[in-house]
Amino acid sequence: MGFIGSHTVDSLIADGYDVVVMDNLERQVHLGKRPDYLNRKAKYVIGDVRFQKDWSKALRGVDSVIHLAASVGIGQSFWESRKYLQTNVVGTTTLFELLTKEPALKKSISKIVVASSKSLYGEGAYRCSRHGVFYPEQRGLSQLRAGDWEVRCAVCGAPGSAVGVPEEKPPQNLNPYSLSKYATERLALDYSYALGIPAVAFRYFNAYGPRQSLSNPYTGVLAIFLSRIKNGKRPVVFEDGNQLRDFIYVEDIAHANVLALERGEGVYNLGTGRPSSLLQMVTMINNELGTGIEPDVTGDFRPGDNRHDFADNMKFLKSFGPKVFTGLSDGVSKLVEWSLRQKAQDRFSSAESLRKKYIPGA
Ligand code: UD1
């Protein structure tokens, strides 16, 4: 079970829900072992979202579904696209096809919450001082090869300043992963309408926190940096390290998932609305660990990465209340404290060789 799922289970149980978990204990995340954080008060079904019989087993007696199971690496989704589409798209639609065919099951389900991703937006949102807010195309390879990192206004060529991405931004879907997440969300909303079951799709921004795999090189940047620094290696920072991301603490996501069983309908950005740069994150991790490992700012880039993105979370706050998100320094401190008791296999280099082999754009 992944880190967002496990925190969601803990939150549900703390709130008095009875929980059934379906999980396939994916090898890339768990290295063939059962994680030690499994909540004993939940019931576990080892199953695969691609198989209707597994969903049938897990859904017996259930009244709501929080569907988080997915393959999650953007780069890897290019060279394992069939796996990504099978798990994320076929996996999701297997649930809905089953509900369509089993009227009694459909009747018993009163809410469905699914995990979508900000990655479906592609590039973030920007403002040009002369031409207002714009949604740019992906930066071209020749621009990136010249080390010209900032997104530019298509009208006057001036660099844009990043603004929060609103839900209205049309999907750009620049990789199989984001396409699969957009499909997950659309399937949830389309079947919600067709079957009359209310659904919520949260577009997660950059989730981080305890239990994030420190050995999965396809996970988010914070876990990768932490794993490098714990292994005494310099974290490799692409571009110039001033990229902005919206890091949201995993327990905040877990609470939102639980709240969504009782309220909300449709699509919501789930991010803090506060941007931080990658270089800031390296400093924060070093400070927490008491290390002083300098980032290796390569000036290299990963084709397909966004320059900046962070959430406009007004819609979320309106429906789910004026939530105070966990502060970044508190969250990083909890992540680092947890990591002290964990083994971190740094597999950055092997993942990078694969990326360069399959996506040689740079
Ligand atoms: C990430 C996740 C995506 C998830 C989304 C929202 C991955 C690969 N990306 O996208 O699945 O849906 O958040 O939660 O899982 N970087 C470095 N050095 C590294 C790794 C990354 O400098 O070793 C840089 C990247 O170039 C990028 C930034 O860090 O500029 C963020 O990268 P990443 O964590 O992969 O995140 P997103 O693309 O934001």
Short mmCIF file of N, CA, C and O in Angstrom, two decimals, residues 48-131:
data_model
loop_
_atom_site.label_atom_id
_atom_site.label_comp_id
_atom_site.label_asym_id
_atom_site.label_seq_id
_atom_site.Cartn_x
_atom_site.Cartn_y
_atom_site.Cartn_z
N ASP A 48 -5.68 -6.87 -7.42
CA ASP A 48 -5.17 -6.03 -8.50
C ASP A 48 -6.35 -5.30 -9.12
O ASP A 48 -7.34 -5.95 -9.52
N VAL A 49 -6.24 -3.99 -9.25
CA VAL A 49 -7.38 -3.20 -9.75
C VAL A 49 -7.77 -3.56 -11.18
O VAL A 49 -8.86 -3.20 -11.63
N ARG A 50 -6.92 -4.27 -11.91
CA ARG A 50 -7.27 -4.62 -13.29
C ARG A 50 -8.25 -5.79 -13.35
O ARG A 50 -8.75 -6.11 -14.41
N PHE A 51 -8.45 -6.46 -12.20
CA PHE A 51 -9.29 -7.66 -12.24
C PHE A 51 -10.61 -7.46 -11.50
O PHE A 51 -10.62 -7.15 -10.30
N GLN A 52 -11.70 -7.71 -12.25
CA GLN A 52 -13.02 -7.50 -11.67
C GLN A 52 -13.26 -8.38 -10.44
O GLN A 52 -13.87 -7.97 -9.48
N LYS A 53 -12.72 -9.61 -10.48
CA LYS A 53 -12.97 -10.52 -9.35
C LYS A 53 -12.35 -9.95 -8.06
O LYS A 53 -12.89 -10.12 -6.97
N ASP A 54 -11.22 -9.25 -8.19
CA ASP A 54 -10.59 -8.67 -7.01
C ASP A 54 -11.41 -7.49 -6.46
O ASP A 54 -11.61 -7.37 -5.26
N TRP A 55 -11.90 -6.66 -7.39
CA TRP A 55 -12.79 -5.57 -6.94
C TRP A 55 -14.03 -6.16 -6.25
O TRP A 55 -14.44 -5.66 -5.20
N SER A 56 -14.61 -7.20 -6.85
CA SER A 56 -15.84 -7.80 -6.28
C SER A 56 -15.60 -8.24 -4.85
O SER A 56 -16.42 -8.01 -3.96
N LYS A 57 -14.45 -8.88 -4.66
CA LYS A 57 -14.12 -9.38 -3.32
C LYS A 57 -13.97 -8.21 -2.33
O LYS A 57 -14.52 -8.21 -1.24
N ALA A 58 -13.23 -7.18 -2.77
CA ALA A 58 -12.94 -6.07 -1.86
C ALA A 58 -14.18 -5.23 -1.56
O ALA A 58 -14.29 -4.63 -0.49
N LEU A 59 -15.12 -5.20 -2.51
CA LEU A 59 -16.26 -4.28 -2.35
C LEU A 59 -17.43 -4.87 -1.56
O LEU A 59 -18.42 -4.18 -1.31
N ARG A 60 -17.29 -6.13 -1.16
CA ARG A 60 -18.39 -6.77 -0.42
C ARG A 60 -18.71 -5.97 0.86
O ARG A 60 -17.82 -5.75 1.69
N GLY A 61 -19.94 -5.48 0.98
CA GLY A 61 -20.37 -4.78 2.19
C GLY A 61 -19.84 -3.36 2.32
O GLY A 61 -19.96 -2.72 3.37
N VAL A 62 -19.28 -2.83 1.24
CA VAL A 62 -18.66 -1.50 1.30
C VAL A 62 -19.66 -0.43 0.87
O VAL A 62 -20.48 -0.66 -0.01
N ASP A 63 -19.60 0.79 1.49
CA ASP A 63 -20.54 1.83 1.06
C ASP A 63 -19.88 3.03 0.39
O ASP A 63 -20.58 3.91 -0.13
N SER A 64 -18.54 3.14 0.39
CA SER A 64 -17.86 4.24 -0.32
C SER A 64 -16.51 3.72 -0.77
O SER A 64 -15.94 2.82 -0.15
N VAL A 65 -15.98 4.36 -1.84
CA VAL A 65 -14.69 3.91 -2.37
C VAL A 65 -13.75 5.10 -2.49
O VAL A 65 -14.13 6.15 -3.03
N ILE A 66 -12.52 4.93 -1.97
CA ILE A 66 -11.45 5.91 -2.24
C ILE A 66 -10.43 5.15 -3.09
O ILE A 66 -9.77 4.24 -2.60
N HIS A 67 -10.36 5.51 -4.35
CA HIS A 67 -9.52 4.74 -5.30
C HIS A 67 -8.22 5.50 -5.56
O HIS A 67 -8.21 6.54 -6.24
N LEU A 68 -7.12 4.98 -5.00
CA LEU A 68 -5.83 5.66 -5.10
C LEU A 68 -4.79 4.83 -5.85
O LEU A 68 -3.69 5.30 -6.11
N ALA A 69 -5.11 3.58 -6.15
CA ALA A 69 -4.10 2.68 -6.73
C ALA A 69 -3.66 3.17 -8.10
O ALA A 69 -4.48 3.41 -8.98
N ALA A 70 -2.35 3.34 -8.29
CA ALA A 70 -1.86 3.82 -9.59
C ALA A 70 -0.36 3.63 -9.69
O ALA A 70 0.35 3.57 -8.69
N SER A 71 0.12 3.59 -10.93
CA SER A 71 1.55 3.70 -11.19
C SER A 71 1.83 5.19 -11.34
O SER A 71 1.05 5.90 -11.99
N VAL A 72 2.95 5.67 -10.76
CA VAL A 72 3.05 7.13 -10.58
C VAL A 72 4.27 7.86 -11.13
O VAL A 72 4.46 9.03 -10.82
N GLY A 73 5.11 7.24 -11.93
CA GLY A 73 6.30 7.98 -12.40
C GLY A 73 6.09 8.54 -13.81
O GLY A 73 5.72 7.80 -14.72
N ILE A 74 6.35 9.82 -13.96
CA ILE A 74 6.09 10.45 -15.27
C ILE A 74 7.05 9.90 -16.33
O ILE A 74 6.61 9.43 -17.38
N GLY A 75 8.35 9.93 -16.06
CA GLY A 75 9.34 9.46 -17.04
C GLY A 75 9.11 7.99 -17.39
O GLY A 75 9.01 7.61 -18.56
N GLN A 76 8.97 7.18 -16.34
CA GLN A 76 8.79 5.74 -16.54
C GLN A 76 7.54 5.45 -17.37
O GLN A 76 7.47 4.44 -18.07
N SER A 77 6.55 6.36 -17.29
CA SER A 77 5.31 6.10 -18.02
C SER A 77 5.53 6.10 -19.54
O SER A 77 4.69 5.60 -20.28
N PHE A 78 6.65 6.68 -20.00
CA PHE A 78 6.92 6.62 -21.44
C PHE A 78 7.38 5.23 -21.86
O PHE A 78 6.99 4.73 -22.90
N TRP A 79 8.27 4.62 -21.04
CA TRP A 79 8.79 3.33 -21.49
C TRP A 79 8.04 2.15 -20.89
O TRP A 79 8.30 1.01 -21.23
N GLU A 80 7.08 2.43 -20.00
CA GLU A 80 6.20 1.35 -19.53
C GLU A 80 4.75 1.78 -19.72
O GLU A 80 3.91 1.61 -18.82
N SER A 81 4.46 2.37 -20.87
CA SER A 81 3.14 3.00 -21.04
C SER A 81 1.99 1.99 -20.96
O SER A 81 0.93 2.32 -20.43
N ARG A 82 2.21 0.78 -21.45
CA ARG A 82 1.10 -0.19 -21.39
C ARG A 82 0.77 -0.49 -19.93
O ARG A 82 -0.40 -0.56 -19.54
N LYS A 83 1.80 -0.64 -19.10
CA LYS A 83 1.55 -0.90 -17.68
C LYS A 83 0.79 0.28 -17.04
O LYS A 83 -0.16 0.10 -16.28
N TYR A 84 1.23 1.49 -17.38
CA TYR A 84 0.59 2.67 -16.79
C TYR A 84 -0.88 2.77 -17.19
O TYR A 84 -1.75 3.04 -16.37
N LEU A 85 -1.14 2.53 -18.48
CA LEU A 85 -2.53 2.66 -18.93
C LEU A 85 -3.37 1.51 -18.40
O LEU A 85 -4.53 1.68 -18.05
N GLN A 86 -2.75 0.33 -18.32
CA GLN A 86 -3.52 -0.80 -17.79
C GLN A 86 -3.87 -0.57 -16.31
O GLN A 86 -5.01 -0.73 -15.90
N THR A 87 -2.88 -0.18 -15.52
CA THR A 87 -3.16 0.00 -14.08
C THR A 87 -4.10 1.19 -13.86
O THR A 87 -5.10 1.09 -13.16
N ASN A 88 -3.74 2.32 -14.47
CA ASN A 88 -4.44 3.55 -14.11
C ASN A 88 -5.78 3.71 -14.84
O ASN A 88 -6.75 4.19 -14.23
N VAL A 89 -5.83 3.31 -16.11
CA VAL A 89 -7.08 3.51 -16.86
C VAL A 89 -7.94 2.26 -16.79
O VAL A 89 -9.09 2.31 -16.33
N VAL A 90 -7.36 1.13 -17.19
CA VAL A 90 -8.16 -0.12 -17.15
C VAL A 90 -8.53 -0.42 -15.69
O VAL A 90 -9.66 -0.80 -15.39
N GLY A 91 -7.59 -0.20 -14.78
CA GLY A 91 -7.86 -0.44 -13.35
C GLY A 91 -9.07 0.36 -12.87
O GLY A 91 -9.94 -0.16 -12.18
N THR A 92 -9.14 1.62 -13.28
CA THR A 92 -10.26 2.46 -12.83
C THR A 92 -11.56 2.03 -13.49
O THR A 92 -12.60 1.88 -12.84
N THR A 93 -11.48 1.78 -14.79
CA THR A 93 -12.74 1.49 -15.48
C THR A 93 -13.27 0.10 -15.13
O THR A 93 -14.47 -0.17 -15.26
N THR A 94 -12.38 -0.76 -14.63
CA THR A 94 -12.83 -2.08 -14.18
C THR A 94 -13.80 -1.92 -13.00
O THR A 94 -14.82 -2.60 -12.91
N LEU A 95 -13.48 -0.99 -12.13
CA LEU A 95 -14.40 -0.69 -11.01
C LEU A 95 -15.76 -0.24 -11.55
O LEU A 95 -16.80 -0.76 -11.14
N PHE A 96 -15.72 0.71 -12.50
CA PHE A 96 -17.00 1.29 -12.94
C PHE A 96 -17.82 0.31 -13.79
O PHE A 96 -19.04 0.30 -13.70
N GLU A 97 -17.12 -0.49 -14.58
CA GLU A 97 -17.86 -1.49 -15.36
C GLU A 97 -18.57 -2.46 -14.41
O GLU A 97 -19.73 -2.82 -14.62
N LEU A 98 -17.87 -2.82 -13.35
CA LEU A 98 -18.47 -3.73 -12.37
C LEU A 98 -19.72 -3.09 -11.74
O LEU A 98 -20.78 -3.73 -11.62
N LEU A 99 -19.59 -1.81 -11.35
CA LEU A 99 -20.75 -1.15 -10.74
C LEU A 99 -21.92 -1.07 -11.71
O LEU A 99 -23.09 -1.17 -11.31
N THR A 100 -21.62 -0.90 -12.99
CA THR A 100 -22.68 -0.83 -13.99
C THR A 100 -23.42 -2.16 -14.11
O THR A 100 -24.64 -2.20 -14.29
N LYS A 101 -22.64 -3.24 -13.97
CA LYS A 101 -23.24 -4.56 -14.19
C LYS A 101 -23.89 -5.16 -12.94
O LYS A 101 -24.61 -6.14 -13.05
N GLU A 102 -23.55 -4.62 -11.79
CA GLU A 102 -24.06 -5.21 -10.53
C GLU A 102 -24.96 -4.20 -9.82
O GLU A 102 -24.46 -3.40 -9.00
N PRO A 103 -26.25 -4.18 -10.11
CA PRO A 103 -27.13 -3.16 -9.54
C PRO A 103 -27.10 -3.10 -8.01
O PRO A 103 -27.14 -2.02 -7.43
N ALA A 104 -26.97 -4.28 -7.36
CA ALA A 104 -27.00 -4.27 -5.88
C ALA A 104 -25.76 -3.56 -5.35
O ALA A 104 -25.84 -2.76 -4.40
N LEU A 105 -24.64 -3.81 -6.01
CA LEU A 105 -23.38 -3.18 -5.59
C LEU A 105 -23.47 -1.67 -5.82
O LEU A 105 -23.12 -0.87 -4.96
N LYS A 106 -23.96 -1.31 -7.00
CA LYS A 106 -24.10 0.10 -7.35
C LYS A 106 -24.95 0.82 -6.30
O LYS A 106 -24.62 1.92 -5.85
N LYS A 107 -26.02 0.17 -5.88
CA LYS A 107 -26.94 0.78 -4.91
C LYS A 107 -26.26 1.02 -3.57
O LYS A 107 -26.57 1.97 -2.86
N SER A 108 -25.33 0.12 -3.25
CA SER A 108 -24.72 0.23 -1.91
C SER A 108 -23.64 1.32 -1.85
O SER A 108 -23.25 1.75 -0.78
N ILE A 109 -23.13 1.77 -3.01
CA ILE A 109 -22.03 2.74 -3.00
C ILE A 109 -22.58 4.17 -3.05
O ILE A 109 -23.30 4.53 -3.99
N SER A 110 -22.25 4.99 -2.05
CA SER A 110 -22.82 6.33 -2.01
C SER A 110 -21.82 7.42 -2.38
O SER A 110 -22.20 8.56 -2.58
N LYS A 111 -20.53 7.09 -2.46
CA LYS A 111 -19.55 8.13 -2.82
C LYS A 111 -18.29 7.47 -3.37
O LYS A 111 -17.87 6.42 -2.88
N ILE A 112 -17.70 8.12 -4.38
CA ILE A 112 -16.43 7.63 -4.92
C ILE A 112 -15.45 8.79 -4.97
O ILE A 112 -15.78 9.88 -5.46
N VAL A 113 -14.26 8.57 -4.42
CA VAL A 113 -13.21 9.59 -4.43
C VAL A 113 -12.04 9.00 -5.21
O VAL A 113 -11.63 7.87 -4.93
N VAL A 114 -11.51 9.73 -6.20
CA VAL A 114 -10.37 9.21 -6.94
C VAL A 114 -9.20 10.19 -6.89
O VAL A 114 -9.38 11.39 -6.70
N ALA A 115 -7.99 9.63 -7.07
CA ALA A 115 -6.79 10.45 -7.09
C ALA A 115 -6.48 10.83 -8.53
O ALA A 115 -6.18 9.98 -9.36
N SER A 116 -6.56 12.13 -8.80
CA SER A 116 -6.09 12.64 -10.08
C SER A 116 -4.78 13.38 -9.80
O SER A 116 -4.21 13.25 -8.71
N SER A 117 -4.27 14.12 -10.76
CA SER A 117 -2.95 14.73 -10.56
C SER A 117 -2.84 16.06 -11.29
O SER A 117 -3.37 16.20 -12.40
N LYS A 118 -2.11 16.98 -10.66
CA LYS A 118 -1.86 18.25 -11.33
C LYS A 118 -1.06 18.05 -12.61
O LYS A 118 -0.97 18.97 -13.43
N SER A 119 -0.49 16.88 -12.78
CA SER A 119 0.33 16.69 -13.98
C SER A 119 -0.53 16.76 -15.25
O SER A 119 0.00 16.99 -16.33
N LEU A 120 -1.85 16.62 -15.12
CA LEU A 120 -2.68 16.71 -16.33
C LEU A 120 -2.70 18.12 -16.91
O LEU A 120 -3.04 18.33 -18.06
N TYR A 121 -2.30 19.12 -16.10
CA TYR A 121 -2.27 20.51 -16.62
C TYR A 121 -1.10 20.73 -17.58
O TYR A 121 -1.10 21.69 -18.32
N GLY A 122 -0.08 19.88 -17.50
CA GLY A 122 1.14 20.18 -18.25
C GLY A 122 1.82 21.36 -17.59
O GLY A 122 1.93 21.42 -16.35
N GLU A 123 2.27 22.35 -18.39
CA GLU A 123 2.92 23.53 -17.80
C GLU A 123 1.96 24.24 -16.85
O GLU A 123 0.74 24.07 -16.92
N GLY A 124 2.54 25.05 -15.96
CA GLY A 124 1.73 25.81 -15.02
C GLY A 124 1.04 27.00 -15.68
O GLY A 124 0.96 27.08 -16.91
N ALA A 125 0.55 27.94 -14.85
CA ALA A 125 -0.11 29.16 -15.35
C ALA A 125 0.83 30.34 -15.07
O ALA A 125 1.53 30.35 -14.05
N TYR A 126 0.81 31.31 -15.96
CA TYR A 126 1.76 32.43 -15.88
C TYR A 126 1.04 33.74 -16.16
O TYR A 126 -0.02 33.77 -16.78
N ARG A 127 1.69 34.84 -15.69
CA ARG A 127 1.17 36.18 -16.02
C ARG A 127 2.26 36.97 -16.72
O ARG A 127 3.41 36.99 -16.27
N CYS A 128 1.86 37.62 -17.79
CA CYS A 128 2.77 38.54 -18.48
C CYS A 128 2.35 39.94 -18.02
O CYS A 128 1.15 40.23 -17.96
N SER A 129 3.31 40.81 -17.67
CA SER A 129 2.93 42.12 -17.13
C SER A 129 2.16 42.93 -18.18
O SER A 129 1.36 43.79 -17.83
N ARG A 130 2.35 42.63 -19.45
CA ARG A 130 1.62 43.40 -20.48
C ARG A 130 0.39 42.67 -21.00
O ARG A 130 -0.59 43.30 -21.39
N HIS A 131 0.44 41.33 -21.04
CA HIS A 131 -0.65 40.61 -21.72
C HIS A 131 -1.49 39.71 -20.82
O HIS A 131 -2.32 38.94 -21.31
#
